[in-house]
Amino acid sequence: MKRIGSILLWSAIAAAFIGPGTVTAAASAGANTGAALLWAILFSGIATFTLQEFAGRLAVATGDDLATVLRRRYPTGFAHVATLLLVGGAILLGCAAYEAGNILGGAAGAMLAFDGPRTGVTLGLAAAAALLLLAGSPHSVARLMAVFVALMGGGFLLVALSLAPPATVLLAGLVPAPGFADDPAALLAVLALVGTTVVPYNLFLGAALARGQGLGDMRFGLAISVGLGVVITAAILVVGTALVGEFSFEALGDVLDERVGGWARTGAGIGLLAAGISSAVTAPLAAALTARGLFGKADDPRWQARGWRFRAVWGAVLLVGLGFGLAEIRPAPAILAAQAFNGILLPLVALFLLAAMNDAGLLGERVNGPLANGFGLLVVGVAAMLGLTALARATATLFGFDLPDPGLMLPAFALLGVFTGRAVMRRAVL
């Protein structure tokens, strides 16, 4: 029973990263490249488990969440300011950006499945998220998210199975195709897939959930949750292969209605709505937990789950999402931009975490070993490669200069990330 409870608890992580952003990124990738980017989803799953295990082990060993550990580890000086501004500010802004996509995408999903006024649907979705956040503690909210994971997973898996893609095509997509980085659209799609799966704010949410758990139960629940999330994301990509041309939720619904039947449009809409509600809950919750760890104390009544400061943070993030939803901005471009921004932020957060995981004074015997550090460096290297490449392309476009050959640029950025990670690890050990 304890293992089942752990799965229900950690299903919040899958519910958090499988939101409308995941639907947009994965379905767009499927529409533009077929199943060729399944390998990016697999890598994202490995990276998610690696970093979430780091954050969870840190919480189990110290009894504190990630934000609290960062604040105590860097109490003064430049590192303290960098922690508050770069990590705290970026996480809070990232949650707000994600919330906008969650509300926009969830409302779009509801419009696929049911008839109704968009304004009313948007207000109803935000109200549902607010009621769930008001319902109880982070742990009780996390367990409620298991219901939404089941709804979204069932909807997208049924539609994906109905499309029956050849197994050979799926297997081929698990290996990166040569020269994919030469295509800016494919590179942006990979960055979006990584950014929508390996979500920095989930590290703060996961660390808060891990407090009080045993290490074995934490790892088991996390592995099941992330594994299911990867399968659902892959199913969404397969659903996206049915679409030809520019992605939009309406176009996807029309194609599914034509090729599979009206039930597929409804199924995808229900899945998207469930994804929107679940992520519309977890993004504000993660923002509040991060703010509490960086700026408050868990035993302060104002920062507890029913305290006014805690509720003010998640309420502000929810209102940002609601504002974008009521403005009826096109959801797909806004969501993809948020995912790309998140992919650029990821190496920074991973470096902070990698440093903490090599601090023997903090973790004792639970400090990272060679294998864990190897996976951590791999994640930092690939995240740095993708994030810096996207940043370089954006800068080149803005100022009108040519970039070096991708065959040279990508390995250089990956090595930069690895060497920076090694330096951070050595500094932590000293």
CSV table of C-alpha atoms in Angstrom, one decimal, residues 182-367:
chain,number,residue,atom,x,y,z
A,182,ASP,CA,21.0,21.7,-39.3
A,183,ASP,CA,17.2,22.2,-39.4
A,184,PRO,CA,16.3,25.2,-37.2
A,185,ALA,CA,12.7,24.0,-36.9
A,186,ALA,CA,13.8,20.5,-35.7
A,187,LEU,CA,16.2,22.0,-33.2
A,188,LEU,CA,13.5,24.3,-31.8
A,189,ALA,CA,11.2,21.3,-31.6
A,190,VAL,CA,13.8,19.3,-29.6
A,191,LEU,CA,14.4,22.3,-27.3
A,192,ALA,CA,10.6,22.5,-26.8
A,193,LEU,CA,10.3,18.8,-26.0
A,194,VAL,CA,13.1,19.0,-23.5
A,195,GLY,CA,11.8,22.2,-22.0
A,196,THR,CA,8.3,20.9,-21.6
A,197,THR,CA,9.4,17.7,-19.9
A,198,VAL,CA,12.4,18.6,-17.8
A,199,VAL,CA,10.6,21.5,-16.0
A,200,PRO,CA,12.7,23.5,-13.5
A,201,TYR,CA,9.8,24.3,-11.3
A,202,ASN,CA,9.0,20.6,-10.9
A,203,LEU,CA,12.3,20.2,-9.1
A,204,PHE,CA,11.0,22.5,-6.3
A,205,LEU,CA,7.7,20.7,-6.3
A,206,GLY,CA,9.3,17.3,-6.2
A,207,ALA,CA,11.6,18.2,-3.3
A,208,ALA,CA,8.6,19.4,-1.3
A,209,LEU,CA,6.7,16.2,-2.0
A,210,ALA,CA,9.7,14.0,-1.0
A,211,ARG,CA,10.0,15.4,2.5
A,212,GLY,CA,9.1,12.7,5.0
A,213,GLN,CA,9.4,9.8,2.4
A,214,GLY,CA,11.8,7.0,2.4
A,215,LEU,CA,14.4,7.0,-0.3
A,216,GLY,CA,13.3,3.7,-1.9
A,217,ASP,CA,9.6,4.7,-1.9
A,218,MET,CA,10.5,8.1,-3.4
A,219,ARG,CA,12.5,6.5,-6.2
A,220,PHE,CA,9.9,3.9,-7.0
A,221,GLY,CA,7.0,6.4,-7.2
A,222,LEU,CA,9.1,8.8,-9.2
A,223,ALA,CA,10.2,6.1,-11.7
A,224,ILE,CA,6.6,5.0,-12.3
A,225,SER,CA,5.3,8.6,-12.7
A,226,VAL,CA,8.1,9.7,-15.1
A,227,GLY,CA,7.7,6.5,-17.1
A,228,LEU,CA,4.0,7.0,-17.5
A,229,GLY,CA,4.6,10.6,-18.5
A,230,VAL,CA,7.1,9.6,-21.2
A,231,VAL,CA,4.6,7.0,-22.6
A,232,ILE,CA,1.8,9.6,-22.7
A,233,THR,CA,4.1,12.3,-24.3
A,234,ALA,CA,5.1,9.8,-27.0
A,235,ALA,CA,1.4,9.0,-27.6
A,236,ILE,CA,0.7,12.7,-28.0
A,237,LEU,CA,3.5,12.9,-30.6
A,238,VAL,CA,2.0,10.0,-32.5
A,239,VAL,CA,-1.4,11.8,-32.4
A,240,GLY,CA,0.3,14.8,-33.9
A,241,THR,CA,1.5,12.8,-36.9
A,242,ALA,CA,-2.0,12.8,-38.2
A,243,LEU,CA,-1.8,16.5,-38.8
A,244,VAL,CA,-0.2,18.0,-41.9
A,245,GLY,CA,0.7,21.7,-41.9
A,246,GLU,CA,0.8,24.3,-39.1
A,247,PHE,CA,-0.3,23.0,-35.7
A,248,SER,CA,-3.3,24.3,-33.9
A,249,PHE,CA,-5.7,22.6,-31.5
A,250,GLU,CA,-8.6,23.2,-33.9
A,251,ALA,CA,-6.7,21.7,-36.9
A,252,LEU,CA,-5.8,18.7,-34.8
A,253,GLY,CA,-9.4,18.1,-33.8
A,254,ASP,CA,-10.6,18.4,-37.4
A,255,VAL,CA,-8.0,15.9,-38.6
A,256,LEU,CA,-8.8,13.4,-35.9
A,257,ASP,CA,-12.6,13.8,-36.6
A,258,GLU,CA,-12.0,13.0,-40.2
A,259,ARG,CA,-9.5,10.2,-40.0
A,260,VAL,CA,-10.6,8.4,-36.8
A,261,GLY,CA,-14.0,9.6,-35.9
A,262,GLY,CA,-15.7,12.2,-33.7
A,263,TRP,CA,-14.8,10.2,-30.5
A,264,ALA,CA,-11.1,10.8,-31.2
A,265,ARG,CA,-11.7,14.6,-31.3
A,266,THR,CA,-13.6,14.4,-28.0
A,267,GLY,CA,-10.9,12.1,-26.5
A,268,ALA,CA,-8.1,14.4,-27.4
A,269,GLY,CA,-10.1,17.4,-26.1
A,270,ILE,CA,-10.8,15.7,-22.8
A,271,GLY,CA,-7.1,14.8,-22.5
A,272,LEU,CA,-6.1,18.3,-23.2
A,273,LEU,CA,-8.6,19.7,-20.7
A,274,ALA,CA,-7.4,17.3,-18.0
A,275,ALA,CA,-3.8,18.3,-18.8
A,276,GLY,CA,-4.7,22.0,-18.6
A,277,ILE,CA,-6.4,21.6,-15.2
A,278,SER,CA,-3.7,19.5,-13.7
A,279,SER,CA,-0.9,21.8,-14.8
A,280,ALA,CA,-3.0,24.9,-13.9
A,281,VAL,CA,-2.8,23.6,-10.4
A,282,THR,CA,0.8,22.4,-10.2
A,283,ALA,CA,2.4,25.5,-11.7
A,284,PRO,CA,1.0,28.0,-9.1
A,285,LEU,CA,1.6,25.4,-6.3
A,286,ALA,CA,5.3,25.1,-7.3
A,287,ALA,CA,5.6,28.8,-7.4
A,288,ALA,CA,4.3,29.2,-3.9
A,289,LEU,CA,6.5,26.4,-2.6
A,290,THR,CA,9.6,28.0,-4.2
A,291,ALA,CA,8.7,31.4,-2.8
A,292,ARG,CA,8.2,29.9,0.6
A,293,GLY,CA,11.6,28.2,0.5
A,294,LEU,CA,13.5,31.3,-0.7
A,295,PHE,CA,11.7,34.1,1.2
A,296,GLY,CA,9.9,32.5,4.1
A,297,LYS,CA,9.8,29.6,6.6
A,298,ALA,CA,7.6,26.5,6.5
A,299,ASP,CA,6.6,26.9,10.2
A,300,ASP,CA,5.5,30.5,9.6
A,301,PRO,CA,1.6,30.5,9.5
A,302,ARG,CA,1.6,33.1,6.7
A,303,TRP,CA,3.6,30.7,4.5
A,304,GLN,CA,1.7,27.5,5.3
A,305,ALA,CA,-0.7,26.0,2.8
A,306,ARG,CA,-3.6,28.0,4.2
A,307,GLY,CA,-1.5,31.1,4.9
A,308,TRP,CA,-2.2,34.4,3.1
A,309,ARG,CA,1.4,34.8,1.6
A,310,PHE,CA,1.4,31.2,0.3
A,311,ARG,CA,-2.1,31.8,-1.3
A,312,ALA,CA,-1.1,35.2,-2.6
A,313,VAL,CA,1.8,33.7,-4.6
A,314,TRP,CA,-0.3,31.0,-6.2
A,315,GLY,CA,-3.2,33.3,-6.7
A,316,ALA,CA,-1.0,35.8,-8.6
A,317,VAL,CA,0.3,33.1,-10.9
A,318,LEU,CA,-3.2,31.9,-11.5
A,319,LEU,CA,-4.4,35.4,-12.3
A,320,VAL,CA,-1.6,35.8,-14.9
A,321,GLY,CA,-2.8,32.7,-16.7
A,322,LEU,CA,-6.4,33.8,-16.5
A,323,GLY,CA,-5.6,37.2,-17.9
A,324,PHE,CA,-3.9,35.6,-20.9
A,325,GLY,CA,-6.8,33.2,-21.3
A,326,LEU,CA,-9.4,35.9,-21.3
A,327,ALA,CA,-7.3,37.9,-23.8
A,328,GLU,CA,-7.7,35.0,-26.3
A,329,ILE,CA,-4.1,35.0,-27.4
A,330,ARG,CA,-3.3,32.2,-29.8
A,331,PRO,CA,-2.2,29.4,-27.5
A,332,ALA,CA,0.3,27.4,-29.6
A,333,PRO,CA,2.9,30.2,-30.3
A,334,ALA,CA,2.8,31.4,-26.7
A,335,ILE,CA,3.2,27.9,-25.3
A,336,LEU,CA,6.1,27.0,-27.6
A,337,ALA,CA,7.9,30.2,-26.6
A,338,ALA,CA,7.5,29.3,-22.9
A,339,GLN,CA,9.0,25.9,-23.6
A,340,ALA,CA,12.0,27.3,-25.4
A,341,PHE,CA,12.6,29.8,-22.6
A,342,ASN,CA,12.4,26.9,-20.1
A,343,GLY,CA,15.0,24.9,-22.1
A,344,ILE,CA,17.4,27.8,-21.8
A,345,LEU,CA,16.8,28.1,-18.0
A,346,LEU,CA,17.3,24.4,-17.4
A,347,PRO,CA,21.2,24.3,-17.4
A,348,LEU,CA,21.3,27.0,-14.8
A,349,VAL,CA,19.0,25.2,-12.4
A,350,ALA,CA,20.7,21.9,-13.1
A,351,LEU,CA,24.1,23.4,-12.1
A,352,PHE,CA,22.7,24.7,-8.8
A,353,LEU,CA,21.3,21.3,-8.1
A,354,LEU,CA,24.5,19.4,-9.1
A,355,ALA,CA,26.6,21.6,-6.8
A,356,ALA,CA,24.3,20.8,-3.8
A,357,MET,CA,24.4,17.0,-4.6
A,358,ASN,CA,28.2,17.0,-4.3
A,359,ASP,CA,28.2,18.8,-0.9
A,360,ALA,CA,29.2,16.1,1.6
A,361,GLY,CA,28.6,18.5,4.5
A,362,LEU,CA,25.0,18.7,3.4
A,363,LEU,CA,24.2,15.2,2.3
A,364,GLY,CA,26.7,13.0,4.1
A,365,GLU,CA,26.7,9.5,2.8
A,366,ARG,CA,23.9,10.3,0.3
A,367,VAL,CA,26.2,12.5,-1.8
